[in-house]
């Protein structure tokens, strides 16, 4: 049996395919904390692979309202699209075999692109940024580092805007053509500061000019009559939308990448 046709990410055809196509469950991704189904989706003679996360399969969390993770995944995609960086695979909210849920284009990761590493050193080598020290064996620690990569830096800005509480290494997908995607955005957009990530290497450093321009554009489209604000209003609460605006304003006011607040664990566990 031939593999489904690969649909170029971020095209209108992809969004229509995900939203209107017939979902066929192929299997379940077992190591996920919530129900994650590997599916194919077909419509008008086109087919692609996707991930379907039904709302009814979401595990309750103490700090997020029940049954809202799928909407948050779609909201993260909407913000990613508004930045122009295309860091989140096409994602829609739709009905499926197990009810309403998030449906996202499957991205096949390309091996060999090293973004994270543990090194026996006190400082990172050129081309790498320090995250912090981690215990690797009893009584031995190593420095956890991530690549000093423009794609990761953009993702760090996106995470700060959406208040991502779970940016792990396994959520980074290098793809064909040098693209990098971030996945698993269910725990985002909280009104409290919950930024928890492996991408702290630029903490306290000035934002790039590109990032400042993107944030200014986000500020405009998040305004009361902005297109992004209208799309997010049906996915997150009014208070969460206001908090998103406040985070964009804070980033522009400081002109710097955020630093750990000290009020919340800064690094997700396990980190991968």
PDB file of C-alpha atoms in Angstrom:
ATOM      1  CA  UNK A   1       0.000   0.000   0.000  1.00  0.00           C
ATOM      2  CA  UNK A   2       1.463   3.337  -1.033  1.00  0.00           C
ATOM      3  CA  UNK A   3       1.972   6.093   1.526  1.00  0.00           C
ATOM      4  CA  UNK A   4      -0.549   8.969   1.582  1.00  0.00           C
ATOM      5  CA  UNK A   5       0.299  11.972  -0.524  1.00  0.00           C
ATOM      6  CA  UNK A   6       2.257  14.544   1.436  1.00  0.00           C
ATOM      7  CA  UNK A   7       0.447  17.864   1.576  1.00  0.00           C
ATOM      8  CA  UNK A   8       2.610  20.993   1.823  1.00  0.00           C
ATOM      9  CA  UNK A   9       2.269  22.475   5.322  1.00  0.00           C
ATOM     10  CA  UNK A  10       0.380  25.741   5.823  1.00  0.00           C
ATOM     11  CA  UNK A  11      -1.520  25.614   2.515  1.00  0.00           C
ATOM     12  CA  UNK A  12      -5.235  26.344   2.295  1.00  0.00           C
ATOM     13  CA  UNK A  13      -5.693  22.851   0.895  1.00  0.00           C
ATOM     14  CA  UNK A  14      -4.167  21.411   4.037  1.00  0.00           C
ATOM     15  CA  UNK A  15      -6.550  23.314   6.310  1.00  0.00           C
ATOM     16  CA  UNK A  16      -9.564  22.200   4.264  1.00  0.00           C
ATOM     17  CA  UNK A  17      -8.318  18.635   4.244  1.00  0.00           C
ATOM     18  CA  UNK A  18      -7.891  18.560   8.014  1.00  0.00           C
ATOM     19  CA  UNK A  19     -11.214  20.249   8.703  1.00  0.00           C
ATOM     20  CA  UNK A  20     -13.444  18.428   6.201  1.00  0.00           C
ATOM     21  CA  UNK A  21     -11.695  15.185   5.385  1.00  0.00           C
ATOM     22  CA  UNK A  22     -12.720  11.741   6.573  1.00  0.00           C
ATOM     23  CA  UNK A  23     -10.622  10.665   9.567  1.00  0.00           C
ATOM     24  CA  UNK A  24      -9.482   7.065   9.765  1.00  0.00           C
ATOM     25  CA  UNK A  25      -7.742   5.959  12.956  1.00  0.00           C
ATOM     26  CA  UNK A  26      -4.560   3.966  12.270  1.00  0.00           C
ATOM     27  CA  UNK A  27      -3.266   3.583  15.814  1.00  0.00           C
ATOM     28  CA  UNK A  28      -2.609   5.224  19.153  1.00  0.00           C
ATOM     29  CA  UNK A  29       0.562   6.966  20.304  1.00  0.00           C
ATOM     30  CA  UNK A  30       1.035   5.191  23.613  1.00  0.00           C
ATOM     31  CA  UNK A  31       3.641   7.354  25.357  1.00  0.00           C
ATOM     32  CA  UNK A  32       1.429  10.468  25.385  1.00  0.00           C
ATOM     33  CA  UNK A  33      -0.187  11.676  28.605  1.00  0.00           C
ATOM     34  CA  UNK A  34      -3.515  12.263  26.806  1.00  0.00           C
ATOM     35  CA  UNK A  35      -5.268  10.272  24.082  1.00  0.00           C
ATOM     36  CA  UNK A  36      -3.340  10.847  20.844  1.00  0.00           C
ATOM     37  CA  UNK A  37      -4.487   8.983  17.741  1.00  0.00           C
ATOM     38  CA  UNK A  38      -2.450   8.569  14.563  1.00  0.00           C
ATOM     39  CA  UNK A  39      -4.854   8.967  11.648  1.00  0.00           C
ATOM     40  CA  UNK A  40      -5.164   9.481   7.947  1.00  0.00           C
ATOM     41  CA  UNK A  41      -7.493  12.113   6.542  1.00  0.00           C
ATOM     42  CA  UNK A  42      -8.884  12.098   3.014  1.00  0.00           C
ATOM     43  CA  UNK A  43     -10.956  14.586   1.027  1.00  0.00           C
ATOM     44  CA  UNK A  44     -11.504  15.203  -2.698  1.00  0.00           C
ATOM     45  CA  UNK A  45      -8.926  12.616  -3.702  1.00  0.00           C
ATOM     46  CA  UNK A  46      -6.219  13.921  -1.404  1.00  0.00           C
ATOM     47  CA  UNK A  47      -4.896  12.181   1.674  1.00  0.00           C
ATOM     48  CA  UNK A  48      -2.424  12.977   4.448  1.00  0.00           C
ATOM     49  CA  UNK A  49      -1.402  11.714   7.840  1.00  0.00           C
ATOM     50  CA  UNK A  50      -2.456  13.589  10.947  1.00  0.00           C
ATOM     51  CA  UNK A  51      -2.766  13.516  14.730  1.00  0.00           C
ATOM     52  CA  UNK A  52      -6.222  13.561  16.306  1.00  0.00           C
ATOM     53  CA  UNK A  53      -6.599  14.381  20.003  1.00  0.00           C
ATOM     54  CA  UNK A  54     -10.226  14.008  21.131  1.00  0.00           C
ATOM     55  CA  UNK A  55     -11.346  16.243  23.988  1.00  0.00           C
ATOM     56  CA  UNK A  56     -12.804  13.247  25.818  1.00  0.00           C
ATOM     57  CA  UNK A  57      -9.313  11.757  26.006  1.00  0.00           C
ATOM     58  CA  UNK A  58      -7.815  14.743  27.835  1.00  0.00           C
ATOM     59  CA  UNK A  59      -6.524  14.086  31.332  1.00  0.00           C
ATOM     60  CA  UNK A  60      -7.849  16.641  33.869  1.00  0.00           C
ATOM     61  CA  UNK A  61      -5.264  19.152  35.100  1.00  0.00           C
ATOM     62  CA  UNK A  62      -5.447  21.159  38.310  1.00  0.00           C
ATOM     63  CA  UNK A  63      -4.421  24.451  36.693  1.00  0.00           C
ATOM     64  CA  UNK A  64      -6.329  24.324  33.387  1.00  0.00           C
ATOM     65  CA  UNK A  65     -10.095  24.062  32.864  1.00  0.00           C
ATOM     66  CA  UNK A  66     -11.234  20.588  31.820  1.00  0.00           C
ATOM     67  CA  UNK A  67     -11.845  19.982  28.132  1.00  0.00           C
ATOM     68  CA  UNK A  68      -9.889  22.986  26.820  1.00  0.00           C
ATOM     69  CA  UNK A  69      -6.557  21.556  25.674  1.00  0.00           C
ATOM     70  CA  UNK A  70      -7.630  20.993  22.059  1.00  0.00           C
ATOM     71  CA  UNK A  71      -8.754  24.607  21.724  1.00  0.00           C
ATOM     72  CA  UNK A  72      -5.421  25.780  23.137  1.00  0.00           C
ATOM     73  CA  UNK A  73      -3.550  23.740  20.523  1.00  0.00           C
ATOM     74  CA  UNK A  74      -5.519  25.462  17.774  1.00  0.00           C
ATOM     75  CA  UNK A  75      -4.971  28.858  19.404  1.00  0.00           C
ATOM     76  CA  UNK A  76      -1.211  28.250  19.421  1.00  0.00           C
ATOM     77  CA  UNK A  77      -1.367  27.497  15.701  1.00  0.00           C
ATOM     78  CA  UNK A  78      -3.310  30.705  15.065  1.00  0.00           C
ATOM     79  CA  UNK A  79      -0.686  32.789  16.880  1.00  0.00           C
ATOM     80  CA  UNK A  80       2.113  30.967  15.055  1.00  0.00           C
ATOM     81  CA  UNK A  81       0.484  31.773  11.721  1.00  0.00           C
ATOM     82  CA  UNK A  82       0.089  35.416  12.725  1.00  0.00           C
ATOM     83  CA  UNK A  83       3.836  35.670  13.360  1.00  0.00           C
ATOM     84  CA  UNK A  84       4.559  34.512   9.798  1.00  0.00           C
ATOM     85  CA  UNK A  85       7.094  32.016  11.146  1.00  0.00           C
ATOM     86  CA  UNK A  86       4.954  28.913  10.601  1.00  0.00           C
ATOM     87  CA  UNK A  87       6.307  27.139  13.673  1.00  0.00           C
ATOM     88  CA  UNK A  88       3.226  25.013  14.430  1.00  0.00           C
ATOM     89  CA  UNK A  89       1.850  22.445  11.962  1.00  0.00           C
ATOM     90  CA  UNK A  90      -1.593  23.210  10.504  1.00  0.00           C
ATOM     91  CA  UNK A  91      -4.124  22.539  13.268  1.00  0.00           C
ATOM     92  CA  UNK A  92      -7.926  22.649  13.332  1.00  0.00           C
ATOM     93  CA  UNK A  93     -10.773  21.918  15.738  1.00  0.00           C
ATOM     94  CA  UNK A  94     -13.247  19.401  14.355  1.00  0.00           C
ATOM     95  CA  UNK A  95     -15.481  16.439  15.027  1.00  0.00           C
ATOM     96  CA  UNK A  96     -13.976  12.989  14.673  1.00  0.00           C
ATOM     97  CA  UNK A  97     -14.639   9.326  15.454  1.00  0.00           C
ATOM     98  CA  UNK A  98     -14.454  10.063  19.206  1.00  0.00           C
ATOM     99  CA  UNK A  99     -16.064  13.495  19.220  1.00  0.00           C
ATOM    100  CA  UNK A 100     -14.647  16.989  18.988  1.00  0.00           C
ATOM    101  CA  UNK A 101     -10.905  17.290  19.108  1.00  0.00           C
ATOM    102  CA  UNK A 102      -7.765  18.783  17.693  1.00  0.00           C
ATOM    103  CA  UNK A 103      -6.554  17.564  14.293  1.00  0.00           C
ATOM    104  CA  UNK A 104      -2.989  18.440  13.249  1.00  0.00           C
ATOM    105  CA  UNK A 105      -0.943  17.606  10.183  1.00  0.00           C
ATOM    106  CA  UNK A 106       1.554  14.830  10.900  1.00  0.00           C
ATOM    107  CA  UNK A 107       5.148  16.028  10.564  1.00  0.00           C
ATOM    108  CA  UNK A 108       7.802  13.416   9.873  1.00  0.00           C
ATOM    109  CA  UNK A 109      10.899  14.443  11.782  1.00  0.00           C
ATOM    110  CA  UNK A 110      14.252  14.405  10.024  1.00  0.00           C
ATOM    111  CA  UNK A 111      16.945  12.641  12.068  1.00  0.00           C
ATOM    112  CA  UNK A 112      20.431  14.019  12.498  1.00  0.00           C
ATOM    113  CA  UNK A 113      19.585  17.598  13.461  1.00  0.00           C
ATOM    114  CA  UNK A 114      21.048  17.940  16.955  1.00  0.00           C
ATOM    115  CA  UNK A 115      19.284  20.664  18.927  1.00  0.00           C
ATOM    116  CA  UNK A 116      19.900  19.531  22.532  1.00  0.00           C
ATOM    117  CA  UNK A 117      22.909  17.981  24.233  1.00  0.00           C
ATOM    118  CA  UNK A 118      24.470  17.135  27.580  1.00  0.00           C
ATOM    119  CA  UNK A 119      28.135  18.126  27.854  1.00  0.00           C
ATOM    120  CA  UNK A 120      30.816  17.681  30.506  1.00  0.00           C
ATOM    121  CA  UNK A 121      31.755  21.335  30.697  1.00  0.00           C
ATOM    122  CA  UNK A 122      31.114  24.466  32.721  1.00  0.00           C
ATOM    123  CA  UNK A 123      30.327  26.633  29.692  1.00  0.00           C
ATOM    124  CA  UNK A 124      28.769  25.857  26.304  1.00  0.00           C
ATOM    125  CA  UNK A 125      30.902  25.721  23.181  1.00  0.00           C
ATOM    126  CA  UNK A 126      30.372  28.243  20.363  1.00  0.00           C
ATOM    127  CA  UNK A 127      27.071  27.592  18.625  1.00  0.00           C
ATOM    128  CA  UNK A 128      25.365  26.423  21.815  1.00  0.00           C
ATOM    129  CA  UNK A 129      23.458  28.098  24.648  1.00  0.00           C
ATOM    130  CA  UNK A 130      23.385  26.917  28.263  1.00  0.00           C
ATOM    131  CA  UNK A 131      20.104  25.813  29.838  1.00  0.00           C
ATOM    132  CA  UNK A 132      21.401  24.589  33.207  1.00  0.00           C
ATOM    133  CA  UNK A 133      23.042  21.685  34.984  1.00  0.00           C
ATOM    134  CA  UNK A 134      21.348  18.317  35.213  1.00  0.00           C
ATOM    135  CA  UNK A 135      22.148  15.228  37.265  1.00  0.00           C
ATOM    136  CA  UNK A 136      22.980  12.408  34.868  1.00  0.00           C
ATOM    137  CA  UNK A 137      24.458   9.833  37.249  1.00  0.00           C
ATOM    138  CA  UNK A 138      24.640   9.572  40.992  1.00  0.00           C
ATOM    139  CA  UNK A 139      26.958  12.371  42.063  1.00  0.00           C
ATOM    140  CA  UNK A 140      27.680  13.566  38.506  1.00  0.00           C
ATOM    141  CA  UNK A 141      26.169  16.506  36.681  1.00  0.00           C
ATOM    142  CA  UNK A 142      26.387  17.698  33.090  1.00  0.00           C
ATOM    143  CA  UNK A 143      25.536  20.943  31.360  1.00  0.00           C
ATOM    144  CA  UNK A 144      22.312  20.843  29.363  1.00  0.00           C
ATOM    145  CA  UNK A 145      22.596  22.990  26.228  1.00  0.00           C
ATOM    146  CA  UNK A 146      20.546  23.824  23.164  1.00  0.00           C
ATOM    147  CA  UNK A 147      21.678  24.970  19.739  1.00  0.00           C
ATOM    148  CA  UNK A 148      22.100  28.694  19.145  1.00  0.00           C
ATOM    149  CA  UNK A 149      19.637  28.354  16.295  1.00  0.00           C
ATOM    150  CA  UNK A 150      17.496  31.105  14.764  1.00  0.00           C
ATOM    151  CA  UNK A 151      14.545  28.713  14.495  1.00  0.00           C
ATOM    152  CA  UNK A 152      14.713  27.883  18.199  1.00  0.00           C
ATOM    153  CA  UNK A 153      15.000  31.563  19.050  1.00  0.00           C
ATOM    154  CA  UNK A 154      11.786  32.290  17.158  1.00  0.00           C
ATOM    155  CA  UNK A 155      10.113  29.416  18.965  1.00  0.00           C
ATOM    156  CA  UNK A 156      11.281  30.843  22.303  1.00  0.00           C
ATOM    157  CA  UNK A 157       9.498  34.107  21.431  1.00  0.00           C
ATOM    158  CA  UNK A 158       6.340  32.260  20.415  1.00  0.00           C
ATOM    159  CA  UNK A 159       6.405  30.292  23.681  1.00  0.00           C
ATOM    160  CA  UNK A 160       6.704  33.514  25.664  1.00  0.00           C
ATOM    161  CA  UNK A 161       3.650  34.937  23.901  1.00  0.00           C
ATOM    162  CA  UNK A 162       1.461  31.847  24.356  1.00  0.00           C
ATOM    163  CA  UNK A 163       2.830  31.129  27.857  1.00  0.00           C
ATOM    164  CA  UNK A 164       3.868  27.572  27.039  1.00  0.00           C
ATOM    165  CA  UNK A 165       4.109  25.521  30.224  1.00  0.00           C
ATOM    166  CA  UNK A 166       5.694  22.458  28.613  1.00  0.00           C
ATOM    167  CA  UNK A 167       8.344  23.031  25.931  1.00  0.00           C
ATOM    168  CA  UNK A 168      10.243  19.739  26.005  1.00  0.00           C
ATOM    169  CA  UNK A 169      12.894  18.433  23.668  1.00  0.00           C
ATOM    170  CA  UNK A 170      10.510  15.844  22.274  1.00  0.00           C
ATOM    171  CA  UNK A 171       8.218  18.662  21.160  1.00  0.00           C
ATOM    172  CA  UNK A 172      10.804  19.936  18.661  1.00  0.00           C
ATOM    173  CA  UNK A 173      10.505  18.458  15.167  1.00  0.00           C
ATOM    174  CA  UNK A 174      13.170  19.298  12.570  1.00  0.00           C
ATOM    175  CA  UNK A 175      11.556  18.670   9.188  1.00  0.00           C
ATOM    176  CA  UNK A 176      12.462  18.595   5.518  1.00  0.00           C
ATOM    177  CA  UNK A 177      13.735  21.781   3.933  1.00  0.00           C
ATOM    178  CA  UNK A 178      15.340  23.021   7.128  1.00  0.00           C
ATOM    179  CA  UNK A 179      11.972  23.682   8.772  1.00  0.00           C
ATOM    180  CA  UNK A 180      11.455  23.350  12.521  1.00  0.00           C
ATOM    181  CA  UNK A 181       8.074  22.738  14.109  1.00  0.00           C
ATOM    182  CA  UNK A 182       6.896  22.791  17.702  1.00  0.00           C
ATOM    183  CA  UNK A 183       4.084  20.471  18.774  1.00  0.00           C
ATOM    184  CA  UNK A 184       2.010  19.713  21.906  1.00  0.00           C
ATOM    185  CA  UNK A 185       0.600  23.088  22.894  1.00  0.00           C
ATOM    186  CA  UNK A 186      -2.259  21.992  25.125  1.00  0.00           C
ATOM    187  CA  UNK A 187      -0.949  23.719  28.260  1.00  0.00           C
ATOM    188  CA  UNK A 188      -0.717  27.270  26.976  1.00  0.00           C
ATOM    189  CA  UNK A 189      -2.459  30.645  27.415  1.00  0.00           C
ATOM    190  CA  UNK A 190      -2.845  30.416  31.190  1.00  0.00           C
ATOM    191  CA  UNK A 191      -3.492  33.781  32.826  1.00  0.00           C
ATOM    192  CA  UNK A 192      -0.684  33.088  35.329  1.00  0.00           C
ATOM    193  CA  UNK A 193       2.978  33.062  34.328  1.00  0.00           C
ATOM    194  CA  UNK A 194       3.725  29.393  33.698  1.00  0.00           C
ATOM    195  CA  UNK A 195       6.484  29.576  31.091  1.00  0.00           C
ATOM    196  CA  UNK A 196       8.402  26.327  31.395  1.00  0.00           C
ATOM    197  CA  UNK A 197      10.832  25.506  28.635  1.00  0.00           C
ATOM    198  CA  UNK A 198      14.204  24.166  27.578  1.00  0.00           C
ATOM    199  CA  UNK A 199      14.819  27.279  25.494  1.00  0.00           C
ATOM    200  CA  UNK A 200      16.237  29.559  28.183  1.00  0.00           C
ATOM    201  CA  UNK A 201      19.542  30.151  26.388  1.00  0.00           C
ATOM    202  CA  UNK A 202      18.588  33.721  25.394  1.00  0.00           C
ATOM    203  CA  UNK A 203      17.016  34.662  28.746  1.00  0.00           C
ATOM    204  CA  UNK A 204      17.634  38.354  29.447  1.00  0.00           C
ATOM    205  CA  UNK A 205      19.185  38.994  26.031  1.00  0.00           C
ATOM    206  CA  UNK A 206      17.791  41.664  23.688  1.00  0.00           C
ATOM    207  CA  UNK A 207      15.142  40.513  21.254  1.00  0.00           C
ATOM    208  CA  UNK A 208      16.134  40.483  17.600  1.00  0.00           C
ATOM    209  CA  UNK A 209      14.837  43.236  15.362  1.00  0.00           C
ATOM    210  CA  UNK A 210      12.785  40.622  13.538  1.00  0.00           C
ATOM    211  CA  UNK A 211      11.146  39.521  16.794  1.00  0.00           C
ATOM    212  CA  UNK A 212      10.314  43.112  17.740  1.00  0.00           C
ATOM    213  CA  UNK A 213       8.635  43.650  14.361  1.00  0.00           C
ATOM    214  CA  UNK A 214       6.646  40.438  14.769  1.00  0.00           C
ATOM    215  CA  UNK A 215       5.542  41.433  18.268  1.00  0.00           C
ATOM    216  CA  UNK A 216       4.403  44.849  17.016  1.00  0.00           C
ATOM    217  CA  UNK A 217       2.348  43.109  14.343  1.00  0.00           C
ATOM    218  CA  UNK A 218       0.869  40.759  16.945  1.00  0.00           C
ATOM    219  CA  UNK A 219      -0.048  43.716  19.146  1.00  0.00           C
ATOM    220  CA  UNK A 220      -2.024  45.215  16.287  1.00  0.00           C
ATOM    221  CA  UNK A 221      -3.860  42.044  15.275  1.00  0.00           C
ATOM    222  CA  UNK A 222      -4.603  41.247  18.939  1.00  0.00           C
ATOM    223  CA  UNK A 223      -6.386  44.570  19.319  1.00  0.00           C
ATOM    224  CA  UNK A 224     -10.157  44.582  19.996  1.00  0.00           C
ATOM    225  CA  UNK A 225     -10.978  44.602  16.275  1.00  0.00           C
ATOM    226  CA  UNK A 226      -7.961  42.569  15.162  1.00  0.00           C
ATOM    227  CA  UNK A 227      -8.310  39.407  13.091  1.00  0.00           C
ATOM    228  CA  UNK A 228      -6.243  37.284  15.481  1.00  0.00           C
ATOM    229  CA  UNK A 229      -8.241  38.505  18.476  1.00  0.00           C
ATOM    230  CA  UNK A 230     -11.456  37.391  16.768  1.00  0.00           C
ATOM    231  CA  UNK A 231     -10.060  33.941  16.051  1.00  0.00           C
ATOM    232  CA  UNK A 232      -8.704  33.484  19.565  1.00  0.00           C
ATOM    233  CA  UNK A 233     -11.921  34.709  21.197  1.00  0.00           C
ATOM    234  CA  UNK A 234     -13.684  31.436  20.300  1.00  0.00           C
ATOM    235  CA  UNK A 235     -10.785  29.290  21.541  1.00  0.00           C
ATOM    236  CA  UNK A 236      -9.661  30.823  24.854  1.00  0.00           C
ATOM    237  CA  UNK A 237     -11.347  32.949  27.514  1.00  0.00           C
ATOM    238  CA  UNK A 238     -11.507  36.751  27.498  1.00  0.00           C
ATOM    239  CA  UNK A 239      -9.157  36.833  30.500  1.00  0.00           C
ATOM    240  CA  UNK A 240      -6.661  34.576  28.678  1.00  0.00           C
ATOM    241  CA  UNK A 241      -6.847  36.790  25.595  1.00  0.00           C
ATOM    242  CA  UNK A 242      -6.161  39.869  27.736  1.00  0.00           C
ATOM    243  CA  UNK A 243      -3.216  38.054  29.352  1.00  0.00           C
ATOM    244  CA  UNK A 244      -1.825  37.273  25.890  1.00  0.00           C
ATOM    245  CA  UNK A 245      -2.009  40.957  24.981  1.00  0.00           C
ATOM    246  CA  UNK A 246      -0.258  41.812  28.245  1.00  0.00           C
ATOM    247  CA  UNK A 247       2.573  39.362  27.509  1.00  0.00           C
ATOM    248  CA  UNK A 248       3.129  40.906  24.083  1.00  0.00           C
ATOM    249  CA  UNK A 249       3.177  44.376  25.661  1.00  0.00           C
ATOM    250  CA  UNK A 250       5.636  43.219  28.333  1.00  0.00           C
ATOM    251  CA  UNK A 251       8.005  41.769  25.740  1.00  0.00           C
ATOM    252  CA  UNK A 252       7.918  44.995  23.741  1.00  0.00           C
ATOM    253  CA  UNK A 253       8.398  47.134  26.849  1.00  0.00           C
ATOM    254  CA  UNK A 254      11.411  45.128  28.056  1.00  0.00           C
ATOM    255  CA  UNK A 255      12.873  44.489  24.600  1.00  0.00           C
ATOM    256  CA  UNK A 256      14.343  41.277  26.014  1.00  0.00           C
ATOM    257  CA  UNK A 257      13.712  37.559  26.148  1.00  0.00           C
ATOM    258  CA  UNK A 258      11.972  36.697  29.440  1.00  0.00           C
ATOM    259  CA  UNK A 259      13.828  35.170  32.367  1.00  0.00           C
ATOM    260  CA  UNK A 260      12.555  32.488  34.766  1.00  0.00           C
ATOM    261  CA  UNK A 261      10.196  34.023  37.292  1.00  0.00           C
ATOM    262  CA  UNK A 262      11.237  31.812  40.200  1.00  0.00           C
ATOM    263  CA  UNK A 263       7.563  31.227  40.990  1.00  0.00           C
ATOM    264  CA  UNK A 264       7.223  28.163  38.759  1.00  0.00           C
ATOM    265  CA  UNK A 265       9.658  25.369  37.797  1.00  0.00           C
ATOM    266  CA  UNK A 266      11.552  26.814  34.845  1.00  0.00           C
ATOM    267  CA  UNK A 267      12.411  23.538  33.119  1.00  0.00           C
ATOM    268  CA  UNK A 268       9.829  20.825  32.300  1.00  0.00           C
ATOM    269  CA  UNK A 269      10.341  17.341  33.687  1.00  0.00           C
ATOM    270  CA  UNK A 270      11.243  15.053  32.121  1.00  0.00           C
ATOM    271  CA  UNK A 271      13.017  17.472  29.771  1.00  0.00           C
ATOM    272  CA  UNK A 272      12.637  15.210  26.712  1.00  0.00           C
TER     273      UNK A 272
END
